[in-house]
Amino acid sequence: MSETADNIRIGKNEREISMLDTKALLDSKIPCDETGIIVKTGICGFCGDACPVDVYCKDGKVIKVEGNTSLPGGSGRVCVKGAALKQALYHPDRLKYPMKRTGERGEGKFERISWEEALTTIAQKLSETKDKYGAKQTLFYAGHPKWFRPQLTELANEYGTPNVGTESSTCAYSLMMACQSVFGKGVMMPMPDMRRCKMLVVWGVNALYSNPVNGGGALLNALQRGIKLIVIDPRCTPTTEHADIHLRPIPGTDGALALGMARVIITEGLQNQEYIDKYTIGYEKYRDYVMEFTPEKVEEITGVPKEDMMEAARCMAANAPFPIQLSASPVVHNINGMQNARAIAMLLALTGSFGMPGGSVPPGPGRAVLKDAFMGTRKKRVNADQDISHEEFPAWAKLTEHEAQVTKIADYIEGKGDYPLRTVLSFGMNHHMWPRPDRLEEAFKHLDFFVNADLYMTDTCKYADIILPVQASLEREQVQIMGFDTIFYQGHVAEPAGESRTDMDIITGIADKLGVTIGGDEPIHSNEEYLRKSLTTTGLTLEEVKKAPDGVKVKHRMPSRTSEEILKVKTPSGKIEFFSELMESCEKEEHEGLPVYHDFRENLPMDEYPLILTTGSRKPQLFHSRTYRLPWLANLEKYPVVEIHPEDAKELCMKDEEMVVLVTPVGSMELCLSVNSSCLRGTVNVYHGAGEKDINLLLDDTYLDPVSGFPGYKSYCCRLEKKEESHE
Ligand SMILES: Nc1nc2c(c(=O)[nH]1)N[C@H]1C(S)=C(S)[C@@H](COP(=O)(O)OP(=O)(O)OC[C@H]3O[C@@H](n4cnc5c(=O)[nH]c(N)nc54)[C@H](O)[C@@H]3O)O[C@H]1N2
Ligand SMILES: Nc1nc2c(c(=O)[nH]1)N[C@H]1C(S)=C(S)[C@@H](COP(=O)(O)OP(=O)(O)OC[C@H]3O[C@@H](n4cnc5c(=O)[nH]c(N)nc54)[C@H](O)[C@@H]3O)O[C@H]1N2
Ligand code: SF4
Ligand SMILES: [Mo]
């Protein structure tokens, strides 16, 4: 195999090749001189996992994507989404030019404009809002794409608005708040020490679907070492298949389960008292509180048989230190989610598992770092105490300094916050992600000015005044850390679509037009300057990494820390907190210092809507709003479906594939029934993110965790009606 610069690999066994005719070679997509097919190494980036991939290209077009093995972290695997990248790159919905709206908001009528006109207009409108109403009435927003967020915040700072919001208003940050309130600043999400643990607790994660290449691979490797596995998940999934103990709580009841486990551990004297005495505070108050959670009560709340819960608790204590794998979403997608996550995190403190080898440890150390790259960089905002959600979500404000909580974006645009948001500059906004996207569509109509930069003409783009085309991962020059210590440069593996630009070029372009500079002491004016700057921590130049198709090894920059160092935690007390003064000081309902359990069913009309509605449990082929347009992925399952346990279907006299009506207190929708024994009885599951059949239309946008502002996506209420009988 020969290698040249720009990550191109050519060649195969020549003798083999000469035996085939060119057509057969082409049909089989064999890379060689005869076919003109070349293989480049690239970064998939479809889901943010940054898997290295081998990209087969012919005549400048991507024709196939496979897993890569030449780069560290290259397992040779891709998931279904990676395998469908070709369809994502060349989809007819791709935006190719900047455009301005010519029709009504939502109508989808646009005309092509130049980049010059687009950037000049954006800067002009941003300045107008600032002059007329003050900079804070502009929101800077990023959807799931993350890599450019530090620079977006820098731009917001230069412009003067503290209102920087992202999809993290529904993802990860609630868990980060919980973990930081217990383990202190900087411990956003303690990670399992996968290489050393004897036992692993997976609490509401299904990495084999949600993080199939990296996370799923790590789990399978750990299982091969022979670890014990406890999984806490209402459904049966490929992950629960591997479990020694599988607990199936009713969604949203995790807090009660964790408190019940704590009670078992304490009453049986299995806690790590030495660790508790040395590193924690508030234990006595916590101990007294958990005594309320008797096995009988916990069984009643969670539906988990008490013997199973007790066995799991004893197993944890016996195998401590042990790690708990936590997710950015399910546990905190409940209206008591933040407190539930705190109760879970405290099991690590109770058993002496936080910060210990084989337990859960703060992420980061051991990895090479790139300057100002998203991972590890969180930029502070100017005037953060004036952001739109500061008063409403005080714990968020104290624990999440880097962005505003914007789940109530529709209210804020409609002027129901302290002040209205009049202008939105967004990168990858998808309004189908929030409860009641229909309300947001109405709200968009009130905006003075709205920009959205995306890969595709999405439903959200249709409401924007200006839309900007961005480059996909394979199209843009980027520098990434592969594995722990290899710096890899990716060039334009695929030709950028039309006039599309990188998000970074757009951010710096707007900065230039506004007459400001981002990047502080080392200003940047383009994606290329950003790449050069990011390499400064490694001592390498862009030219050097460009010449190395398999990347360049560099030194780990972040030293690993000892347990003693990790356990010098940055909470207000300097100790791991079973009771949080910070939470208590918020002086607001449900901001209790203890991880108090409030049951979501207390305030829901469960008599009328007896089924629990869980939305968005991940499926391998679906990724929020992004994959419905790709035929290879959309065709894998009839859509949209509502999944239900066979016994529940039987009771309702409903059959598989029957069209049924799902009714919630907000509205109703026809869906196709999928009878599926992996569901928990009494709970139905619908995936989210689709255009017309968007289950978020049926979620109440006031049904939020009062502490984190996260929607109760995983535990709302509904009923199912036969189509002909439905009166909704
Ligand atoms: N294919 C695919 N992968 C993705 C995504 C995607 O959309 N598609 N999204 C990405 C994003 S943004 C995120 S945040 C991650 C999420 O990653 P994961 O958390 O791994 O994914 P989920 O399937 O949402 O949740 C995991 C499991 O939690 C269970 N669960 C649901 N409700 C509860 C609950 O109340 N308590 C407990 N204990 N378990 C519960 C579900 O049954 C599910 O099997 O996935 C990422 N990866
Ligand atoms: N009911 C329900 N709703 C949910 C969830 C759930 O479980 N249930 N999960 C929640 C969670 S955890 C999350 S994270 C959110 C995710 O919500 P979103 O962030 O809205 O998710 P995506 O559908 O990935 O939308 C991101 C948009 O960014 C575009 N995009 C992709 N890459 C880039 C890029 O590099 N640059 C730019 N400018 N744009 C890009 C995509 O084309 C897409 O239009 O959804 C939340 N909503
Ligand atoms: S997990 Fe799949 S979609 Fe995500 S980067 Fe890897 S191959 Fe791409
Ligand atoms: Mo997420």
Coordinates of N, CA and C in Angstrom, one line a residue, residues 24-164:
A24 N -16.0 -5.3 -13.1 CA -16.1 -6.0 -11.8 C -15.4 -5.2 -10.7
L25 N -14.2 -4.7 -11.1 CA -13.5 -3.9 -10.1 C -14.3 -2.7 -9.6
L26 N -14.9 -2.0 -10.6 CA -15.7 -0.9 -10.3 C -16.9 -1.2 -9.4
D27 N -17.6 -2.3 -9.8 CA -18.7 -2.8 -9.1 C -18.4 -3.1 -7.6
S28 N -17.2 -3.6 -7.5 CA -16.8 -4.0 -6.1 C -16.1 -2.9 -5.4
K29 N -16.0 -1.7 -6.1 CA -15.4 -0.5 -5.5 C -14.0 -0.8 -5.0
I30 N -13.2 -1.5 -5.9 CA -11.8 -1.8 -5.6 C -10.9 -0.6 -5.9
P31 N -10.2 -0.1 -4.9 CA -9.3 1.0 -5.1 C -8.0 0.6 -5.9
C32 N -7.8 1.1 -7.0 CA -6.6 0.8 -7.8 C -6.5 1.8 -9.0
D33 N -5.4 1.7 -9.7 CA -5.3 2.6 -10.8 C -6.4 2.4 -11.9
E34 N -6.7 1.1 -12.1 CA -7.7 0.9 -13.2 C -9.1 1.5 -12.9
T35 N -9.5 1.5 -11.6 CA -10.8 2.1 -11.3 C -10.7 3.6 -11.0
G36 N -9.5 4.0 -10.7 CA -9.4 5.4 -10.3 C -10.0 5.7 -8.9
I37 N -10.3 4.6 -8.2 CA -10.9 4.8 -6.8 C -9.7 5.0 -5.8
I38 N -9.8 6.0 -5.0 CA -8.8 6.2 -4.0 C -9.4 6.2 -2.6
V39 N -8.6 5.8 -1.6 CA -9.2 5.7 -0.3 C -8.5 6.8 0.6
K40 N -9.3 7.7 1.2 CA -8.7 8.7 2.0 C -9.2 8.5 3.5
T41 N -8.3 8.9 4.4 CA -8.7 8.8 5.8 C -9.5 10.0 6.2
G42 N -10.6 9.9 6.8 CA -11.3 11.1 7.3 C -12.0 10.8 8.6
I43 N -12.7 11.8 9.0 CA -13.4 11.7 10.3 C -14.9 11.8 10.1
C44 N -15.6 10.8 10.5 CA -17.1 10.7 10.2 C -17.8 11.9 10.8
G45 N -17.8 12.0 12.1 CA -18.3 13.2 12.7 C -19.8 13.4 12.6
F46 N -20.5 12.4 12.1 CA -22.0 12.5 11.9 C -22.6 12.7 13.3
C47 N -22.1 12.0 14.3 CA -22.8 12.0 15.6 C -21.9 12.7 16.6
G48 N -20.8 13.2 16.2 CA -19.9 13.9 17.2 C -18.9 12.9 17.9
D49 N -19.0 11.7 17.5 CA -18.0 10.7 18.1 C -16.6 10.8 17.4
A50 N -16.6 11.4 16.3 CA -15.3 11.5 15.5 C -14.6 10.2 15.2
C51 N -15.3 9.2 14.7 CA -14.7 8.0 14.4 C -13.9 8.2 13.1
P52 N -12.6 7.6 13.1 CA -11.9 7.7 11.8 C -12.5 6.7 10.8
V53 N -12.6 7.1 9.6 CA -13.2 6.3 8.5 C -12.3 6.2 7.3
D54 N -12.4 5.1 6.5 CA -11.8 5.1 5.2 C -12.8 5.5 4.2
V55 N -12.5 6.5 3.4 CA -13.5 7.0 2.5 C -13.1 6.7 1.1
Y56 N -13.9 6.0 0.4 CA -13.6 5.6 -1.0 C -14.1 6.7 -1.9
C57 N -13.2 7.2 -2.7 CA -13.6 8.4 -3.6 C -13.3 8.0 -5.0
K58 N -14.2 8.5 -5.9 CA -14.0 8.4 -7.3 C -14.4 9.7 -8.0
D59 N -13.5 10.2 -8.8 CA -13.8 11.5 -9.5 C -14.3 12.5 -8.5
G60 N -13.6 12.6 -7.4 CA -13.9 13.7 -6.4 C -15.2 13.4 -5.6
K61 N -15.8 12.3 -5.8 CA -17.1 12.0 -5.0 C -16.9 10.8 -4.1
V62 N -17.5 10.9 -2.9 CA -17.4 9.8 -2.0 C -18.4 8.7 -2.5
I63 N -17.9 7.4 -2.6 CA -18.7 6.3 -3.1 C -18.9 5.3 -2.0
K64 N -18.1 5.3 -0.9 CA -18.3 4.3 0.1 C -17.5 4.7 1.4
V65 N -18.0 4.3 2.5 CA -17.3 4.6 3.8 C -17.2 3.4 4.6
E66 N -16.0 3.1 5.1 CA -15.7 1.9 5.9 C -15.0 2.3 7.2
G67 N -14.9 1.4 8.1 CA -14.2 1.7 9.3 C -12.7 1.8 9.0
N68 N -12.0 2.5 9.8 CA -10.5 2.7 9.6 C -9.7 1.9 10.7
T69 N -8.5 1.5 10.4 CA -7.7 0.8 11.4 C -6.4 1.5 11.5
S70 N -6.1 2.4 10.6 CA -4.7 3.0 10.6 C -4.5 4.0 11.7
L71 N -5.6 4.6 12.2 CA -5.4 5.7 13.2 C -5.7 5.1 14.6
P72 N -5.1 5.7 15.7 CA -5.5 5.2 17.0 C -7.0 5.5 17.2
G73 N -7.6 4.5 17.8 CA -9.1 4.7 18.0 C -9.8 4.1 16.8
G74 N -9.1 3.7 15.8 CA -9.7 3.2 14.6 C -10.0 1.7 14.8
S75 N -11.2 1.3 15.0 CA -11.5 -0.1 15.3 C -11.8 -0.9 14.1
G76 N -11.9 -0.2 13.0 CA -12.3 -0.9 11.7 C -13.8 -0.9 11.6
R77 N -14.5 -0.3 12.6 CA -16.0 -0.4 12.5 C -16.6 1.0 12.2
V78 N -17.7 1.0 11.6 CA -18.6 2.2 11.5 C -20.0 1.8 11.9
C79 N -20.7 2.7 12.4 CA -22.1 2.3 12.7 C -23.0 2.6 11.4
V80 N -24.2 2.3 11.5 CA -25.1 2.4 10.3 C -25.1 3.8 9.8
K81 N -25.0 4.8 10.7 CA -25.0 6.2 10.2 C -23.8 6.5 9.5
G82 N -22.6 6.1 10.0 CA -21.4 6.3 9.3 C -21.4 5.6 7.9
A83 N -22.0 4.5 7.8 CA -22.0 3.7 6.6 C -22.9 4.5 5.5
A84 N -23.8 5.3 6.0 CA -24.7 6.0 5.1 C -24.3 7.5 4.8
L85 N -23.0 7.8 5.2 CA -22.5 9.1 5.0 C -22.7 9.7 3.6
K86 N -22.5 8.8 2.6 CA -22.6 9.2 1.2 C -24.0 9.8 1.0
Q87 N -25.0 9.2 1.6 CA -26.3 9.8 1.4 C -26.5 11.1 2.1
A88 N -25.8 11.3 3.2 CA -25.8 12.5 4.0 C -25.1 13.7 3.2
L89 N -24.0 13.3 2.6 CA -23.2 14.4 1.9 C -23.9 14.9 0.7
Y90 N -24.5 14.0 -0.1 CA -25.1 14.4 -1.4 C -26.6 14.5 -1.4
H91 N -27.2 14.7 -0.3 CA -28.6 14.8 -0.2 C -29.1 16.1 -0.9
P92 N -30.2 16.0 -1.7 CA -30.7 17.2 -2.4 C -31.1 18.3 -1.4
D93 N -31.3 18.0 -0.1 CA -31.6 19.1 0.8 C -30.4 19.9 1.2
R94 N -29.2 19.5 0.8 CA -28.0 20.2 1.3 C -28.1 21.7 0.8
L95 N -27.7 22.6 1.7 CA -27.6 24.0 1.4 C -26.3 24.2 0.7
K96 N -26.4 25.0 -0.4 CA -25.2 25.2 -1.2 C -24.7 26.7 -1.2
Y97 N -25.6 27.6 -1.0 CA -25.3 29.0 -1.1 C -26.0 29.7 0.1
P98 N -25.5 30.8 0.5 CA -26.2 31.7 1.5 C -27.5 32.1 0.8
M99 N -28.6 32.2 1.5 CA -29.9 32.6 1.0 C -30.6 33.5 1.9
K100 N -31.5 34.4 1.3 CA -32.3 35.2 2.2 C -33.8 34.9 1.9
R101 N -34.6 35.1 2.9 CA -36.0 34.7 2.8 C -36.7 35.7 1.9
T102 N -37.6 35.2 1.0 CA -38.4 36.0 0.2 C -39.9 35.8 0.5
G103 N -40.3 34.7 1.1 CA -41.7 34.4 1.4 C -41.9 34.7 2.9
E104 N -43.1 34.2 3.4 CA -43.4 34.3 4.8 C -42.5 33.4 5.6
R105 N -42.4 33.7 6.9 CA -41.6 32.8 7.8 C -42.3 31.4 7.8
G106 N -41.5 30.4 7.5 CA -42.1 29.0 7.5 C -42.4 28.6 6.1
E107 N -42.6 29.5 5.2 CA -43.0 29.1 3.9 C -41.9 28.4 3.0
G108 N -40.7 28.7 3.3 CA -39.6 28.0 2.6 C -39.2 28.7 1.3
K109 N -39.5 30.0 1.1 CA -39.1 30.6 -0.1 C -37.9 31.5 0.1
F110 N -36.8 31.2 -0.6 CA -35.6 31.9 -0.4 C -34.9 32.3 -1.8
E111 N -34.0 33.2 -1.8 CA -33.2 33.4 -3.0 C -31.8 33.5 -2.6
R112 N -31.0 33.1 -3.6 CA -29.5 33.1 -3.4 C -28.9 34.5 -3.2
I113 N -28.0 34.6 -2.3 CA -27.3 35.9 -2.1 C -25.8 35.5 -2.0
S114 N -25.0 36.5 -2.0 CA -23.5 36.3 -1.9 C -23.2 36.2 -0.4
W115 N -22.0 35.7 -0.1 CA -21.5 35.6 1.2 C -21.3 37.1 1.7
E116 N -20.9 37.9 0.8 CA -20.6 39.3 1.2 C -21.9 39.9 1.7
E117 N -23.0 39.7 0.9 CA -24.3 40.3 1.3 C -24.8 39.7 2.6
A118 N -24.6 38.4 2.7 CA -25.1 37.7 3.9 C -24.4 38.2 5.2
L119 N -23.1 38.2 5.2 CA -22.4 38.6 6.4 C -22.6 40.0 6.7
T120 N -22.6 40.9 5.7 CA -22.8 42.3 5.9 C -24.2 42.5 6.6
T121 N -25.2 41.9 6.0 CA -26.6 42.0 6.6 C -26.6 41.6 8.0
I122 N -26.0 40.4 8.3 CA -26.0 39.8 9.6 C -25.4 40.8 10.6
A123 N -24.2 41.4 10.2 CA -23.6 42.3 11.1 C -24.4 43.5 11.4
Q124 N -25.0 44.0 10.3 CA -25.8 45.2 10.4 C -27.0 45.0 11.3
K125 N -27.7 43.8 11.1 CA -28.9 43.6 12.0 C -28.5 43.3 13.4
L126 N -27.4 42.7 13.6 CA -26.9 42.4 15.0 C -26.6 43.8 15.7
S127 N -26.0 44.7 14.9 CA -25.7 46.0 15.5 C -27.0 46.8 15.7
E128 N -27.9 46.7 14.9 CA -29.2 47.4 15.1 C -29.9 47.0 16.4
T129 N -30.0 45.6 16.6 CA -30.6 45.1 17.8 C -29.8 45.7 19.0
K130 N -28.5 45.6 18.9 CA -27.7 46.1 20.1 C -27.9 47.6 20.3
D131 N -28.0 48.4 19.3 CA -28.1 49.8 19.4 C -29.5 50.2 20.0
K132 N -30.5 49.5 19.4 CA -31.9 49.8 19.8 C -32.3 49.2 21.2
Y133 N -31.9 48.0 21.4 CA -32.5 47.3 22.6 C -31.4 46.9 23.6
G134 N -30.1 46.9 23.2 CA -29.1 46.3 24.0 C -28.7 44.9 23.6
A135 N -27.4 44.6 23.7 CA -26.9 43.3 23.1 C -27.6 42.1 23.7
K136 N -28.0 42.2 24.9 CA -28.5 40.9 25.5 C -29.8 40.4 24.9
Q137 N -30.5 41.3 24.1 CA -31.7 40.8 23.4 C -31.4 40.0 22.2
T138 N -30.1 39.7 22.0 CA -29.7 38.7 20.9 C -29.3 37.4 21.6
L139 N -29.7 36.3 21.0 CA -29.3 35.0 21.5 C -28.4 34.4 20.4
F140 N -27.2 33.9 20.9 CA -26.3 33.1 20.1 C -26.6 31.7 20.5
Y141 N -26.8 30.8 19.5 CA -27.2 29.5 19.8 C -26.4 28.4 18.9
A142 N -26.2 27.3 19.5 CA -25.6 26.1 18.8 C -26.5 24.9 19.1
G143 N -26.8 24.1 18.1 CA -27.5 22.9 18.3 C -26.5 21.8 18.6
H144 N -26.8 20.6 18.3 CA -25.9 19.5 18.7 C -24.4 19.7 18.3
P145 N -24.1 20.3 17.1 CA -22.7 20.5 16.8 C -22.0 21.3 17.9
K146 N -20.8 20.9 18.2 CA -20.1 21.4 19.4 C -18.8 22.1 19.1
W147 N -18.0 21.7 18.1 CA -16.6 22.0 18.0 C -16.3 23.5 18.0
F148 N -17.2 24.3 17.6 CA -16.9 25.7 17.4 C -17.5 26.6 18.6
R149 N -18.0 25.9 19.6 CA -18.7 26.6 20.7 C -17.9 27.6 21.5
P150 N -16.6 27.3 21.8 CA -15.8 28.3 22.5 C -15.7 29.6 21.7
Q151 N -15.5 29.5 20.4 CA -15.4 30.7 19.6 C -16.7 31.4 19.4
L152 N -17.8 30.7 19.5 CA -19.1 31.3 19.4 C -19.3 32.2 20.6
T153 N -18.9 31.6 21.8 CA -19.0 32.4 23.0 C -18.1 33.6 23.0
E154 N -16.9 33.4 22.4 CA -16.0 34.6 22.3 C -16.7 35.7 21.4
L155 N -17.4 35.3 20.4 CA -18.0 36.3 19.5 C -19.2 37.0 20.3
A156 N -19.9 36.1 21.1 CA -21.0 36.7 21.9 C -20.4 37.7 22.9
N157 N -19.3 37.4 23.5 CA -18.6 38.3 24.4 C -18.2 39.6 23.8
E158 N -17.6 39.5 22.6 CA -17.2 40.7 21.9 C -18.4 41.6 21.5
Y159 N -19.5 40.9 21.2 CA -20.7 41.6 20.8 C -21.4 42.2 22.1
G160 N -21.3 41.4 23.2 CA -21.8 41.9 24.4 C -23.0 41.2 25.0
T161 N -23.4 40.0 24.5 CA -24.6 39.4 25.0 C -24.2 38.2 25.9
P162 N -24.8 38.0 27.1 CA -24.6 36.8 27.8 C -25.4 35.6 27.4
N163 N -26.3 35.9 26.4 CA -27.3 34.9 26.0 C -26.7 34.0 24.9
V164 N -25.9 33.0 25.4 CA -25.4 32.0 24.6 C -26.1 30.7 25.1

